[in-house]
Structures are given as structure tokens and as C-alpha cells.
Coordinates of C-alpha atoms in Angstrom, one line a residue:
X1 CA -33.2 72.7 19.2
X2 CA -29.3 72.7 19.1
X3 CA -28.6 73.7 15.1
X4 CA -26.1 70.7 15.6
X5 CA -28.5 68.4 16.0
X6 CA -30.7 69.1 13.5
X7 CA -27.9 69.2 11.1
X8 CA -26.8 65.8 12.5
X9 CA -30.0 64.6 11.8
X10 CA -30.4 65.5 8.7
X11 CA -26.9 63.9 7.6
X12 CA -28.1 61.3 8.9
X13 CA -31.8 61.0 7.3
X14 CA -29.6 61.3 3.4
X15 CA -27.6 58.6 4.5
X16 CA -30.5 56.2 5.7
X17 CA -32.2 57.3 2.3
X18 CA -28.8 56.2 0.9
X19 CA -28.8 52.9 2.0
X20 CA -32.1 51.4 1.6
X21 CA -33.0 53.7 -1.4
X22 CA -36.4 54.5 0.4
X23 CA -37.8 55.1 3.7
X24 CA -41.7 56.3 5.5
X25 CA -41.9 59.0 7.7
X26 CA -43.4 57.1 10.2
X27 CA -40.1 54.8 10.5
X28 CA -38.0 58.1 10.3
X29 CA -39.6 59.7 13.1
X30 CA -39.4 56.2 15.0
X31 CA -35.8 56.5 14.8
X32 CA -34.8 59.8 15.5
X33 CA -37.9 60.3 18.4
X34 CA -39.4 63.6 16.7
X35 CA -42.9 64.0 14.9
X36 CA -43.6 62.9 11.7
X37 CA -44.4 67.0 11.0
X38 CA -40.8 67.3 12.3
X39 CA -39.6 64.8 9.1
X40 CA -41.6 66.2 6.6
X41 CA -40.4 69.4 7.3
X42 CA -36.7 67.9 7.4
X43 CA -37.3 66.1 4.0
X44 CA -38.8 69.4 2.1
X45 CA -35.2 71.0 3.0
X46 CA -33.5 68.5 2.5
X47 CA -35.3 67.7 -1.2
X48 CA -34.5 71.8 -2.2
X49 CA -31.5 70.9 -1.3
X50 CA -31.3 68.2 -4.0
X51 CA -30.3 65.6 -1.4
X52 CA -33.3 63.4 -1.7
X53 CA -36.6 63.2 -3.5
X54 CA -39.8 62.9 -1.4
X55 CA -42.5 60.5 -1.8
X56 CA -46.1 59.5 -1.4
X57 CA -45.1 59.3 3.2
X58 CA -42.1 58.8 2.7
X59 CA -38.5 59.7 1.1
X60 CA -36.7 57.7 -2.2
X61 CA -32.6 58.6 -3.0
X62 CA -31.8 60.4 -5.8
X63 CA -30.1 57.2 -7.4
X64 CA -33.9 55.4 -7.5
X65 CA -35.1 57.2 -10.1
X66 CA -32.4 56.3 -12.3
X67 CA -32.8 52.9 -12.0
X68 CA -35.0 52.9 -14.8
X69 CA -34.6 51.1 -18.1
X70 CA -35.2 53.7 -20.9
X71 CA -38.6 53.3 -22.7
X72 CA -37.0 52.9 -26.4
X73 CA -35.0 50.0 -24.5
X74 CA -38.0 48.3 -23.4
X75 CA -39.7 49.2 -26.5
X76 CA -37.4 46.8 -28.4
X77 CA -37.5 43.9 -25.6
X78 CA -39.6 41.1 -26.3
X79 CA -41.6 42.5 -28.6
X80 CA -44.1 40.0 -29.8
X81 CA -44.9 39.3 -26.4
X82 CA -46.1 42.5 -25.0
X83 CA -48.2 43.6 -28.6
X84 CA -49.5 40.4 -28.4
X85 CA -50.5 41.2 -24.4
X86 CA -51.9 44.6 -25.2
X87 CA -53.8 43.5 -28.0
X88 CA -55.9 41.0 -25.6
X89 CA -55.6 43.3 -22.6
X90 CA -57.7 46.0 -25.3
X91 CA -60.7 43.5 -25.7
X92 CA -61.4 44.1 -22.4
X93 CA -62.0 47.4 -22.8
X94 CA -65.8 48.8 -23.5
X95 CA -67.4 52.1 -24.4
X96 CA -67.6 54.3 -21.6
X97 CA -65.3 52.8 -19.6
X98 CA -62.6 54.8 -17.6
X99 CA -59.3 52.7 -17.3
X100 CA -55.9 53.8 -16.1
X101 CA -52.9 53.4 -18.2
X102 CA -49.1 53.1 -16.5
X103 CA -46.1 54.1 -18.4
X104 CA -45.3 50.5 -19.2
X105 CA -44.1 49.8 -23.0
X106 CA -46.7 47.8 -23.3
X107 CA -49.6 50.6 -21.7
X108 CA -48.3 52.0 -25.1
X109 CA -48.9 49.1 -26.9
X110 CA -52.3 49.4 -25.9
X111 CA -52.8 53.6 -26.3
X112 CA -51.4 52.1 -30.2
X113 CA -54.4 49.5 -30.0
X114 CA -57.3 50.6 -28.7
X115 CA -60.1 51.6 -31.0
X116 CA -61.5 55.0 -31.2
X117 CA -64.3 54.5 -28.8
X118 CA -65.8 57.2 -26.3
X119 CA -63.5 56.0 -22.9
X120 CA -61.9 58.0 -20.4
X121 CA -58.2 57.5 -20.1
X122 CA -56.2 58.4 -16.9
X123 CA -52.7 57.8 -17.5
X124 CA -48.6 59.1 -16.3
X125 CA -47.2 58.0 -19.8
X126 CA -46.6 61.1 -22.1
X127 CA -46.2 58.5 -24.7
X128 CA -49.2 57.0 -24.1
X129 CA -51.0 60.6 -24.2
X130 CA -49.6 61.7 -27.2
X131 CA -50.8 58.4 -29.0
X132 CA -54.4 58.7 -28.0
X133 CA -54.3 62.5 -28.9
X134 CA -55.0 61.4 -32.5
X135 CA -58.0 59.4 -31.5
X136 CA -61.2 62.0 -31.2
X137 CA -63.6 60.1 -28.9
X138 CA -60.8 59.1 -26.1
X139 CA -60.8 61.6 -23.5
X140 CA -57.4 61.6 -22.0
X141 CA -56.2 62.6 -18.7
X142 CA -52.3 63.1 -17.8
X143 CA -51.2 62.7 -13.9
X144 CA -48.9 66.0 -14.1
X145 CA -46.1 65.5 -12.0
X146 CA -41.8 65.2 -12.1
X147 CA -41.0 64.3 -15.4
X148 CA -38.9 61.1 -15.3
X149 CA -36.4 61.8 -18.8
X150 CA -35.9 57.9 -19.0
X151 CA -39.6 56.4 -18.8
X152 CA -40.9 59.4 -20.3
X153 CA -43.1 59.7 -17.6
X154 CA -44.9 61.6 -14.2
X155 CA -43.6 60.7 -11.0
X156 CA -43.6 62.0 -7.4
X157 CA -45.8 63.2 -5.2
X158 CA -47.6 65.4 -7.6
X159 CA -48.7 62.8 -9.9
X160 CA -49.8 60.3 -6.9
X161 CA -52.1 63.4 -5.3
X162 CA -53.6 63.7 -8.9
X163 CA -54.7 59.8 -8.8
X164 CA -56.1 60.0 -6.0
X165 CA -58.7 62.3 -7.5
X166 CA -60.4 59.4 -9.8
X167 CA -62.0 56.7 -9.5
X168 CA -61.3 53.7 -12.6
X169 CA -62.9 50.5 -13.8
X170 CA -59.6 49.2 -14.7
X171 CA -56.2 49.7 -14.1
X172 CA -53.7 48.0 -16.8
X173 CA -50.1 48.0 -15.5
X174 CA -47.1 46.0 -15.5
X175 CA -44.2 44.9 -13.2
X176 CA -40.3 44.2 -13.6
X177 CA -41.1 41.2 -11.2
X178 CA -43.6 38.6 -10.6
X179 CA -43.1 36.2 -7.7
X180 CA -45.8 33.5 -6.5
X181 CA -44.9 34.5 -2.7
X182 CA -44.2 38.2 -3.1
X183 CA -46.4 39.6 -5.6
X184 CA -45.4 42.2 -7.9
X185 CA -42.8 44.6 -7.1
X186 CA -40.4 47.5 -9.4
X187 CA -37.2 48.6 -9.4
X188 CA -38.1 51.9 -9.2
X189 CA -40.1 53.0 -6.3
X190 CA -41.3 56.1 -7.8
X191 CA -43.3 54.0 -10.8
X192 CA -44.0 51.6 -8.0
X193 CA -46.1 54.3 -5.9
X194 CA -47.8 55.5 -9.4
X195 CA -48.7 51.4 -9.7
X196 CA -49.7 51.1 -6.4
X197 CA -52.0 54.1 -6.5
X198 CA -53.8 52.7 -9.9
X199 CA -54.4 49.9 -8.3
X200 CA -56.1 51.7 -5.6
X201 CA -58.6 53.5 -7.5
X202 CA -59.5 50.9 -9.4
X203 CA -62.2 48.1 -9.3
X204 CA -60.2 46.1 -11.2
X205 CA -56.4 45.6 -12.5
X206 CA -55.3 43.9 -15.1
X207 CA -51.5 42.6 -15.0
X208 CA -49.5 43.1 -18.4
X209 CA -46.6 40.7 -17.7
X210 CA -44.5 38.7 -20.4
X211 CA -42.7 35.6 -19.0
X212 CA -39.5 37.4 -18.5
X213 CA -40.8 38.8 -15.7
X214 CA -41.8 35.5 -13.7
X215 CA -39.8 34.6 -10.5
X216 CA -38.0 37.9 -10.5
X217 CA -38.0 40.1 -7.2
X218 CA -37.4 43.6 -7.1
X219 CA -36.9 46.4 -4.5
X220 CA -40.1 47.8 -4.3
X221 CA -43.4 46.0 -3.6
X222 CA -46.3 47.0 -5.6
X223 CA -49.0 44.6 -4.7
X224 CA -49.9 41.0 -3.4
X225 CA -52.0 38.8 -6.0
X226 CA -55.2 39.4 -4.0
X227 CA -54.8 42.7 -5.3
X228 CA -55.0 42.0 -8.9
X229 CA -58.0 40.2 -10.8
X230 CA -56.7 39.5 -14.0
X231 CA -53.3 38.7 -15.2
X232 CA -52.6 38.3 -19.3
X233 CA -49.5 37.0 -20.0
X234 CA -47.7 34.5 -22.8
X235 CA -47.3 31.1 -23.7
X236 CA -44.1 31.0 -22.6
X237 CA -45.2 31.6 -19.1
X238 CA -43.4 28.8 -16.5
X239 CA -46.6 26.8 -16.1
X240 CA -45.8 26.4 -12.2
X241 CA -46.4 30.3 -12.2
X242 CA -49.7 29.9 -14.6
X243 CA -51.2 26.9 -11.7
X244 CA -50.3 29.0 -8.8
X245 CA -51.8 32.1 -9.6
X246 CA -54.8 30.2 -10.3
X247 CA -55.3 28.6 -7.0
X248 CA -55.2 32.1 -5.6
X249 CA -58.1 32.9 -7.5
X250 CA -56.7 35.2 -10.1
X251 CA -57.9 34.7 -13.6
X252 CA -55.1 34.0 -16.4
X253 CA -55.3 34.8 -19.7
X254 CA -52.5 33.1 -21.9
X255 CA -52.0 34.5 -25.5
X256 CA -49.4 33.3 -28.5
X257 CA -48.9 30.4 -30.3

């Protein structure tokens, strides 16, 4: 093929990337009438190139994985809230169980939590590994992966291959957004892959969502709410939210005064 229009092409896959801060293969190769072989290979060269960053079928722009809020940021946000989530979000956890853990402030929360009982954990969250170290009978897995600096956690492709290796009883994860039409969705569509993945080995999920988060859209969907069984979130929760996601047959679980 002429090097020119492979080169065109290219220029032209960074700036599509660019503008929508993620695109599939499959739409890629739609566009530009080649095989989706054809884009993968395009999107290898053009990630060692540092143009890009690929993704579970797919591409995500550079600028997505620093969209972000850094984890002693959300560490400090709503505080109460989210221990008082993860401490109810832990009674549902039983010997022997194995249960994914996101990198979420309050997944850490949790890891803090969680008694020392002979469970399996599988999480992407180096925080959240290096708090159940300490605790003997937890065995812990860690995704591997691209180290994100901010969320001091795995990412990428890497870590979604690992996932797919395991099966869980439960994912626990959270969301920047919760919307009664849209589901759940994240900023960041690199943590939104890991969540989506969770979710997919799971029997069950458990949403960890304070009432910030309520009627809040993001870029990225994660998941419609026949996706996730159980959702624990706080008093202050809009009640409209509380009564919608119970006529869609997900269970609610408000804590707090």
C-alpha cells in the first residue's frame, strides 16, 4: 500500500482518538475500509510511538488516563459516607468467598475493613493489596498491568486479559456517575474497562456509590442497572434515585443516620 496512505491514515486514526477520547476497532476499520488486523496492527505502532494507548478492542488518547482524580483526593472526599459504605458492603462478605475489589477509595475502605477470614481477593488497587498483605488468611491477587501514578492502580490491556482468567462471587466497585437512564459510567475509560470486566466475571456486583454520585453522567459507560444486583449507598441518596432503582429490581441498601 502507498507509504502515504498509511501514514495518512494513521494521522488520521490519533486524531479521531483525539476527539472522542476512545474508539473500537471495529468502528476504525468501518471507517477507513481495512481489516480490523489492519487496525490493530496500526494501533501497536502507533502506541510505541506514544501517540495513543490501546485498549481492551479498541484505542483510548493519551489525555484519558489523566483524567483521573488522585486517590489521596478522593481519600479525603466525603469521607463518612464511603467508610460507612464499605463497612456494610464487608457484611456481605463470607468465608471462602472470592470477590473482586476495584481501585475505588472506598474498595480500600473495605481491604481496611474486612476481617481476617480465609477469602480470595482479586483486585487492580496496589493500595488495596498492600492493606490485605497484613492480613494472613486473605489470599490476594493483583491484575498486573500499566501502572496508573494517579489511582495507584493497573490498567490497560494487561490487566483486563488477567481478569478474564477468574471467575468471582462478587465484584464491589464504584462509579463517578450514576444515572437512572444511563447506568453507571467513569471518566476514565481505562478504570471503566477494569469495572466492566469485574462485572463480567462475577455472579454478583455490588455498587459502592455515595450520593454525590447520583444524576451524574460521564464519558464512558460501565454498565446498565440490569447489570448490577445490589447497590449500597447513603442516606443522603435523592430518594427519586433510591425508588427508581427499585422498580428495576435492584436491591438498595441505605446506611447513615
Amino acid at each position: 500500500m502507498n507509504a502515504m496512505l498509511v501514514a495518512e491514515r494513521l494521522q488520521k486514526i490519533v486524531e479521531l482518538v483525539s476527539e472522542k477520547g476512545s474508539i473500537r476497532n471495529t468502528e476504525l476499520s468501518a471507517i477507513f475500509h481495512v481489516t480490523e488486523e489492519t487496525i490493530r496492527r496500526d494501533l501497536y505502532k502507533l502506541e510505541r510511538e506514544g501517540k495513543l494507548l490501546r485498549s481492551h478492542g479498541g484505542a483510548v488518547s493519551i489525555r484519558e488516563i489523566h483524567t483521573e482524580t488522585p486517590f489521596d483526593i478522593r481519600e479525603i472526599t466525603n469521607i463518612h459516607e464511603k467508610q460507612l459504605i464499605a463497612l456494610e458492603a464487608v457484611q456481605h462478605i463470607k468465608p471462602s468467598d472470592r470477590i473482586a475489589l476495584d481501585a475505588s477509595s472506598t474498595a480500600w475502605y473495605m481491604a481496611k475493613m474486612v476481617p481476617d477470614i480465609a477469602i480470595t481477593v482479586l483486585t487492580n488497587s496496589m493500595k488495596v493489596a498492600i492493606e490485605l498483605s497484613a492480613k494472613e488468611k486473605i489470599q490476594i491477587i493483583s491484575t498486573g498491568g500499566m501502572l496508573s501514578k494517579k489511582s495507584l492502580s493497573f490498567v490497560g490491556p494487561l490487566a483486563e486479559r488477567s481478569l478474564d482468567l477468574y471467575h468471582v462471587n462478587k465484584s464491589f466497585i464504584s462509579s463517578k456517575g450514576a444515572y437512572l437512564e444511563r447506568g453507571i459510567s467513569e471518566s476514565n475509560e481505562l478504570q471503566a474497562l477494569i469495572k466492566k470486566k469485574m462485572i463480567s466475571i462475577a455472579d454478583k456486583t455490588f455498587l459502592l456509590c455515595d450520593f454525590s454520585k447520583f444524576g451524574k453522567q460521564h464519558l464512558t459507560q460501565i454498565a446498565d442497572w440490569n447489570q448490577i444486583h445490589h447497590v449500597i449507598t447513603d442516606v443522603k441518596t435523592d430518594q427519586k434515585f433510591v425508588e427508581g432503582l427499585q422498580r428495576m429490581s435492584v436491591q438498595v441498601k441505605l446506611v447513615g443516620d
